[in-house]
Amino acid sequence: MTWSSELAPTLVGLALLVGVTTAVLWGYRAPHHFAPALAVLRGAVQLALISVVLSGVITNPIWVGAALLVMFTVAALTASRRIGWSPQHVALVSGAMALGIAVTLTIVFVTGTIEFSPRYVLAIGGIVVGNAMTVATLTGRRFTELTGDNWDTVEGWLALGATPRQSTRELTRLAVHSALIPSTDQTKTTGLVTLPGAFVGAIFGGVSPLEAGRFQIVVLAAIMAAGTITAVVLVSGLAPVRTRPRLPD
């Protein structure tokens, strides 16, 4: 079977899946109903490019580091845009994500939990970066929503002499909890509801199920650790508010 004959069914399947998604959103009159379709198209192009690039750099430490830097930069900018673009937000999101990722990967590789090699650094690093971005986005948006919805309470605390940080302390804790729910649920239901990508990919790569399971639980723990640090650091920086925050459109 040629490469083109294998690609044809994939393109048909993708077209149908994207068509169903767009049709449902359009029929329901949801805003931005073309956004998922454009996301899939962009993801396909990016995956094609990164597949070509990584085939030549996956064993080179310098190029692996460059690839992770690009991933991190895009992730930080994406999360910053979701919570409100500003130099302060970019710096805060970048710092929170960098700390969470650095602490997590240091533990994973220094302890020997996972072999320290360019291949594994790229694999786990990419997963952790992506999930740290998601947690940063969820944390920032949830904190902004909670603060806006409870602004009367926040103003009341400020009027009573509380500092801006003290006036939103409980809201920051709720935001962190909410942001970590997807990661927590994913970890709790692994093997019962879903078979995570790292686990399935390892098995398809010829690794035994036990070794694949060990790799996957390390990945899940790393995601939780990096996400927790990212969420707490980010929301601590967002906490001191003096005016009612608003989410970007």
mmCIF file of C-alpha atoms in Angstrom:
data_model
loop_
_atom_site.group_PDB
_atom_site.id
_atom_site.type_symbol
_atom_site.label_atom_id
_atom_site.label_comp_id
_atom_site.label_asym_id
_atom_site.label_seq_id
_atom_site.Cartn_x
_atom_site.Cartn_y
_atom_site.Cartn_z
ATOM 1 C CA MET A 1 0.000 0.000 0.000
ATOM 2 C CA THR A 2 1.434 3.357 -1.037
ATOM 3 C CA TRP A 3 1.691 6.399 1.213
ATOM 4 C CA SER A 4 -0.924 8.277 -0.841
ATOM 5 C CA SER A 5 -3.428 5.423 -0.561
ATOM 6 C CA GLU A 6 -2.971 5.396 3.213
ATOM 7 C CA LEU A 7 -3.422 9.173 3.406
ATOM 8 C CA ALA A 8 -6.700 9.254 1.487
ATOM 9 C CA PRO A 9 -8.846 7.559 4.193
ATOM 10 C CA THR A 10 -7.260 9.823 6.807
ATOM 11 C CA LEU A 11 -8.221 12.938 4.869
ATOM 12 C CA VAL A 12 -11.775 11.665 4.383
ATOM 13 C CA GLY A 13 -12.135 10.853 8.081
ATOM 14 C CA LEU A 14 -10.762 14.220 9.131
ATOM 15 C CA ALA A 15 -13.062 16.044 6.718
ATOM 16 C CA LEU A 16 -16.111 14.237 8.102
ATOM 17 C CA LEU A 17 -15.127 14.818 11.744
ATOM 18 C CA VAL A 18 -14.457 18.508 11.156
ATOM 19 C CA GLY A 19 -17.660 18.812 9.122
ATOM 20 C CA VAL A 20 -19.761 17.303 11.905
ATOM 21 C CA THR A 21 -18.156 19.575 14.491
ATOM 22 C CA THR A 22 -18.727 22.707 12.416
ATOM 23 C CA ALA A 23 -22.279 21.741 11.469
ATOM 24 C CA VAL A 24 -23.308 21.154 15.084
ATOM 25 C CA LEU A 25 -21.824 24.469 16.237
ATOM 26 C CA TRP A 26 -23.340 26.317 13.293
ATOM 27 C CA GLY A 27 -26.736 24.736 13.827
ATOM 28 C CA TYR A 28 -26.641 25.691 17.494
ATOM 29 C CA ARG A 29 -25.522 29.219 16.513
ATOM 30 C CA ALA A 30 -22.543 29.059 18.812
ATOM 31 C CA PRO A 31 -19.998 31.855 18.300
ATOM 32 C CA HIS A 32 -16.780 31.113 16.412
ATOM 33 C CA HIS A 33 -18.194 27.920 14.922
ATOM 34 C CA PHE A 34 -15.273 27.654 12.486
ATOM 35 C CA ALA A 35 -12.669 27.804 15.289
ATOM 36 C CA PRO A 36 -12.400 23.991 15.777
ATOM 37 C CA ALA A 37 -12.028 23.418 12.028
ATOM 38 C CA LEU A 38 -9.287 26.030 11.778
ATOM 39 C CA ALA A 39 -7.611 24.515 14.857
ATOM 40 C CA VAL A 40 -7.569 21.061 13.253
ATOM 41 C CA LEU A 41 -6.176 22.496 10.008
ATOM 42 C CA ARG A 42 -3.496 24.407 11.845
ATOM 43 C CA GLY A 43 -2.683 21.370 13.995
ATOM 44 C CA ALA A 44 -2.336 19.151 10.919
ATOM 45 C CA VAL A 45 0.072 21.568 9.256
ATOM 46 C CA GLN A 46 2.103 21.988 12.431
ATOM 47 C CA LEU A 47 2.276 18.242 13.074
ATOM 48 C CA ALA A 48 3.421 17.621 9.505
ATOM 49 C CA LEU A 49 6.173 20.203 9.867
ATOM 50 C CA ILE A 50 7.287 19.063 13.316
ATOM 51 C CA SER A 51 7.335 15.423 12.181
ATOM 52 C CA VAL A 52 9.757 16.321 9.404
ATOM 53 C CA VAL A 53 11.884 18.471 11.702
ATOM 54 C CA LEU A 54 12.023 16.040 14.623
ATOM 55 C CA SER A 55 13.061 13.140 12.419
ATOM 56 C CA GLY A 56 16.394 14.882 12.050
ATOM 57 C CA VAL A 57 16.895 16.415 15.506
ATOM 58 C CA ILE A 58 15.449 13.929 18.002
ATOM 59 C CA THR A 59 18.890 12.618 18.975
ATOM 60 C CA ASN A 60 20.664 15.984 19.022
ATOM 61 C CA PRO A 61 20.602 17.634 22.493
ATOM 62 C CA ILE A 62 21.043 21.151 21.107
ATOM 63 C CA TRP A 63 18.198 20.872 18.629
ATOM 64 C CA VAL A 64 15.976 19.159 21.187
ATOM 65 C CA GLY A 65 16.582 22.082 23.539
ATOM 66 C CA ALA A 66 15.748 24.525 20.747
ATOM 67 C CA ALA A 67 12.539 22.628 19.956
ATOM 68 C CA LEU A 68 11.456 22.718 23.599
ATOM 69 C CA LEU A 69 12.232 26.439 23.774
ATOM 70 C CA VAL A 70 9.997 27.085 20.790
ATOM 71 C CA MET A 71 7.235 24.957 22.351
ATOM 72 C CA PHE A 72 7.520 26.832 25.635
ATOM 73 C CA THR A 73 7.475 30.255 23.974
ATOM 74 C CA VAL A 74 4.368 29.477 21.943
ATOM 75 C CA ALA A 75 2.662 27.950 25.002
ATOM 76 C CA ALA A 76 3.399 30.954 27.218
ATOM 77 C CA LEU A 77 2.213 33.433 24.599
ATOM 78 C CA THR A 78 -0.962 31.428 23.970
ATOM 79 C CA ALA A 79 -1.862 31.270 27.670
ATOM 80 C CA SER A 80 -1.076 34.978 28.089
ATOM 81 C CA ARG A 81 -3.402 35.882 25.253
ATOM 82 C CA ARG A 82 -6.202 33.836 26.786
ATOM 83 C CA ILE A 83 -6.088 35.680 30.111
ATOM 84 C CA GLY A 84 -5.473 39.167 28.690
ATOM 85 C CA TRP A 85 -2.485 40.273 26.671
ATOM 86 C CA SER A 86 0.020 42.494 28.455
ATOM 87 C CA PRO A 87 3.777 42.439 29.108
ATOM 88 C CA GLN A 88 3.059 41.778 32.776
ATOM 89 C CA HIS A 89 0.904 38.759 31.981
ATOM 90 C CA VAL A 90 3.482 37.376 29.547
ATOM 91 C CA ALA A 91 6.206 37.666 32.182
ATOM 92 C CA LEU A 92 4.000 36.176 34.899
ATOM 93 C CA VAL A 93 2.780 33.245 32.806
ATOM 94 C CA SER A 94 6.279 32.531 31.510
ATOM 95 C CA GLY A 95 7.762 32.590 34.998
ATOM 96 C CA ALA A 96 5.056 30.383 36.487
ATOM 97 C CA MET A 97 5.278 27.827 33.696
ATOM 98 C CA ALA A 98 9.086 27.839 33.673
ATOM 99 C CA LEU A 99 9.270 27.161 37.401
ATOM 100 C CA GLY A 100 6.724 24.346 37.269
ATOM 101 C CA ILE A 101 8.344 22.688 34.258
ATOM 102 C CA ALA A 102 11.913 23.074 35.560
ATOM 103 C CA VAL A 103 11.154 21.612 38.991
ATOM 104 C CA THR A 104 9.224 18.707 37.501
ATOM 105 C CA LEU A 105 11.732 17.713 34.829
ATOM 106 C CA THR A 106 14.613 18.068 37.283
ATOM 107 C CA ILE A 107 12.970 15.567 39.629
ATOM 108 C CA VAL A 108 12.110 13.150 36.813
ATOM 109 C CA PHE A 109 15.603 13.020 35.324
ATOM 110 C CA VAL A 110 17.859 13.599 38.351
ATOM 111 C CA THR A 111 16.208 10.741 40.258
ATOM 112 C CA GLY A 112 16.579 8.447 37.260
ATOM 113 C CA THR A 113 12.839 7.888 37.087
ATOM 114 C CA ILE A 114 13.138 8.298 33.318
ATOM 115 C CA GLU A 115 16.328 7.953 31.317
ATOM 116 C CA PHE A 116 17.966 11.308 30.658
ATOM 117 C CA SER A 117 18.344 11.298 26.891
ATOM 118 C CA PRO A 118 17.319 13.731 24.130
ATOM 119 C CA ARG A 119 14.479 11.440 23.046
ATOM 120 C CA TYR A 120 12.876 11.275 26.502
ATOM 121 C CA VAL A 121 13.573 14.913 27.326
ATOM 122 C CA LEU A 122 11.707 15.928 24.193
ATOM 123 C CA ALA A 123 8.836 13.499 24.784
ATOM 124 C CA ILE A 124 8.165 14.300 28.437
ATOM 125 C CA GLY A 125 9.144 17.949 28.097
ATOM 126 C CA GLY A 126 6.652 18.495 25.301
ATOM 127 C CA ILE A 127 3.846 16.831 27.248
ATOM 128 C CA VAL A 128 4.573 18.801 30.413
ATOM 129 C CA VAL A 129 4.841 22.112 28.544
ATOM 130 C CA GLY A 130 1.498 21.563 26.828
ATOM 131 C CA ASN A 131 -0.310 20.693 30.020
ATOM 132 C CA ALA A 132 1.300 23.578 31.933
ATOM 133 C CA MET A 133 -0.076 25.895 29.248
ATOM 134 C CA THR A 134 -3.570 24.457 29.713
ATOM 135 C CA VAL A 135 -3.417 24.832 33.495
ATOM 136 C CA ALA A 136 -2.121 28.399 33.196
ATOM 137 C CA THR A 137 -4.996 29.288 30.883
ATOM 138 C CA LEU A 138 -7.622 27.669 33.108
ATOM 139 C CA THR A 139 -6.190 29.228 36.265
ATOM 140 C CA GLY A 140 -6.013 32.739 34.856
ATOM 141 C CA ARG A 141 -9.444 32.661 33.283
ATOM 142 C CA ARG A 142 -11.113 31.072 36.308
ATOM 143 C CA PHE A 143 -9.552 33.602 38.676
ATOM 144 C CA THR A 144 -10.695 36.465 36.467
ATOM 145 C CA GLU A 145 -14.221 35.055 36.261
ATOM 146 C CA LEU A 146 -14.453 34.484 40.009
ATOM 147 C CA THR A 147 -13.128 37.954 40.793
ATOM 148 C CA GLY A 148 -15.537 39.599 38.375
ATOM 149 C CA ASP A 149 -18.516 37.617 39.680
ATOM 150 C CA ASN A 150 -17.621 38.415 43.304
ATOM 151 C CA TRP A 151 -16.407 41.970 42.816
ATOM 152 C CA ASP A 152 -18.818 43.384 45.395
ATOM 153 C CA THR A 153 -17.298 41.087 48.012
ATOM 154 C CA VAL A 154 -13.774 42.008 46.955
ATOM 155 C CA GLU A 155 -14.588 45.709 47.183
ATOM 156 C CA GLY A 156 -16.127 45.111 50.596
ATOM 157 C CA TRP A 157 -12.912 43.559 51.882
ATOM 158 C CA LEU A 158 -10.885 46.413 50.419
ATOM 159 C CA ALA A 159 -13.173 48.950 52.120
ATOM 160 C CA LEU A 160 -12.599 47.182 55.433
ATOM 161 C CA GLY A 161 -8.842 47.622 55.076
ATOM 162 C CA ALA A 162 -7.824 44.309 53.535
ATOM 163 C CA THR A 163 -4.933 44.352 51.102
ATOM 164 C CA PRO A 164 -5.666 43.574 47.431
ATOM 165 C CA ARG A 165 -4.078 40.161 47.904
ATOM 166 C CA GLN A 166 -6.091 39.398 51.048
ATOM 167 C CA SER A 167 -9.346 40.412 49.372
ATOM 168 C CA THR A 168 -9.016 37.681 46.730
ATOM 169 C CA ARG A 169 -7.307 34.974 48.776
ATOM 170 C CA GLU A 170 -10.234 32.534 48.776
ATOM 171 C CA LEU A 171 -10.850 33.150 45.074
ATOM 172 C CA THR A 172 -7.256 32.236 44.228
ATOM 173 C CA ARG A 173 -7.637 28.910 46.021
ATOM 174 C CA LEU A 174 -10.858 28.145 44.157
ATOM 175 C CA ALA A 175 -9.196 29.034 40.847
ATOM 176 C CA VAL A 176 -6.298 26.649 41.488
ATOM 177 C CA HIS A 177 -8.699 23.857 42.433
ATOM 178 C CA SER A 178 -10.811 24.372 39.314
ATOM 179 C CA ALA A 179 -7.795 24.514 37.002
ATOM 180 C CA LEU A 180 -6.469 21.183 38.271
ATOM 181 C CA ILE A 181 -9.768 19.289 37.946
ATOM 182 C CA PRO A 182 -9.122 18.065 34.353
ATOM 183 C CA SER A 183 -5.636 16.765 35.218
ATOM 184 C CA THR A 184 -6.887 15.188 38.425
ATOM 185 C CA ASP A 185 -9.783 13.450 36.681
ATOM 186 C CA GLN A 186 -7.532 12.274 33.866
ATOM 187 C CA THR A 187 -5.157 10.727 36.390
ATOM 188 C CA LYS A 188 -7.910 9.117 38.462
ATOM 189 C CA THR A 189 -9.627 7.523 35.477
ATOM 190 C CA THR A 190 -6.530 6.377 33.582
ATOM 191 C CA GLY A 191 -7.007 2.767 32.531
ATOM 192 C CA LEU A 192 -10.713 2.840 33.381
ATOM 193 C CA VAL A 193 -12.090 5.547 31.112
ATOM 194 C CA THR A 194 -9.156 6.387 28.848
ATOM 195 C CA LEU A 195 -5.872 4.935 27.639
ATOM 196 C CA PRO A 196 -3.536 7.953 27.541
ATOM 197 C CA GLY A 197 -1.523 8.739 24.456
ATOM 198 C CA ALA A 198 1.876 8.136 26.056
ATOM 199 C CA PHE A 199 0.774 4.661 27.184
ATOM 200 C CA VAL A 200 -0.672 3.679 23.809
ATOM 201 C CA GLY A 201 2.257 5.172 21.922
ATOM 202 C CA ALA A 202 4.771 3.265 24.031
ATOM 203 C CA ILE A 203 2.964 -0.022 23.400
ATOM 204 C CA PHE A 204 2.773 0.662 19.660
ATOM 205 C CA GLY A 205 6.500 1.354 19.812
ATOM 206 C CA GLY A 206 7.133 -2.167 21.076
ATOM 207 C CA VAL A 207 7.423 -1.509 24.819
ATOM 208 C CA SER A 208 5.850 -4.021 27.185
ATOM 209 C CA PRO A 209 2.534 -3.004 28.826
ATOM 210 C CA LEU A 210 4.197 -2.894 32.255
ATOM 211 C CA GLU A 211 6.958 -0.578 31.049
ATOM 212 C CA ALA A 212 4.415 1.555 29.193
ATOM 213 C CA GLY A 213 2.345 1.806 32.385
ATOM 214 C CA ARG A 214 5.392 2.891 34.375
ATOM 215 C CA PHE A 215 6.186 5.555 31.799
ATOM 216 C CA GLN A 216 2.585 6.795 31.763
ATOM 217 C CA ILE A 217 2.211 7.145 35.534
ATOM 218 C CA VAL A 218 5.435 9.162 35.644
ATOM 219 C CA VAL A 219 4.044 11.403 32.897
ATOM 220 C CA LEU A 220 0.772 11.887 34.794
ATOM 221 C CA ALA A 221 2.586 12.696 38.047
ATOM 222 C CA ALA A 222 4.811 15.154 36.181
ATOM 223 C CA ILE A 223 1.764 16.832 34.660
ATOM 224 C CA MET A 224 0.183 17.211 38.100
ATOM 225 C CA ALA A 225 3.348 18.611 39.686
ATOM 226 C CA ALA A 226 4.082 21.102 36.917
ATOM 227 C CA GLY A 227 0.431 22.164 36.735
ATOM 228 C CA THR A 228 0.164 22.680 40.479
ATOM 229 C CA ILE A 229 3.269 24.852 40.668
ATOM 230 C CA THR A 230 2.228 26.808 37.585
ATOM 231 C CA ALA A 231 -1.272 27.444 38.924
ATOM 232 C CA VAL A 232 -0.169 28.561 42.389
ATOM 233 C CA VAL A 233 2.600 30.858 41.146
ATOM 234 C CA LEU A 234 0.405 32.371 38.435
ATOM 235 C CA VAL A 235 -2.601 33.053 40.625
ATOM 236 C CA SER A 236 -0.369 34.489 43.349
ATOM 237 C CA GLY A 237 0.844 37.037 40.826
ATOM 238 C CA LEU A 238 -2.675 37.822 39.629
ATOM 239 C CA ALA A 239 -4.152 38.071 43.140
ATOM 240 C CA PRO A 240 -3.486 41.732 43.978
ATOM 241 C CA VAL A 241 -6.302 43.433 42.038
ATOM 242 C CA ARG A 242 -7.480 47.015 42.483
ATOM 243 C CA THR A 243 -9.869 47.212 39.561
ATOM 244 C CA ARG A 244 -12.397 44.703 38.281
ATOM 245 C CA PRO A 245 -10.591 42.383 35.813
ATOM 246 C CA ARG A 246 -12.147 41.364 32.525
ATOM 247 C CA LEU A 247 -11.488 38.461 30.207
ATOM 248 C CA PRO A 248 -10.471 39.131 26.599
ATOM 249 C CA ASP A 249 -13.071 38.448 23.917
#
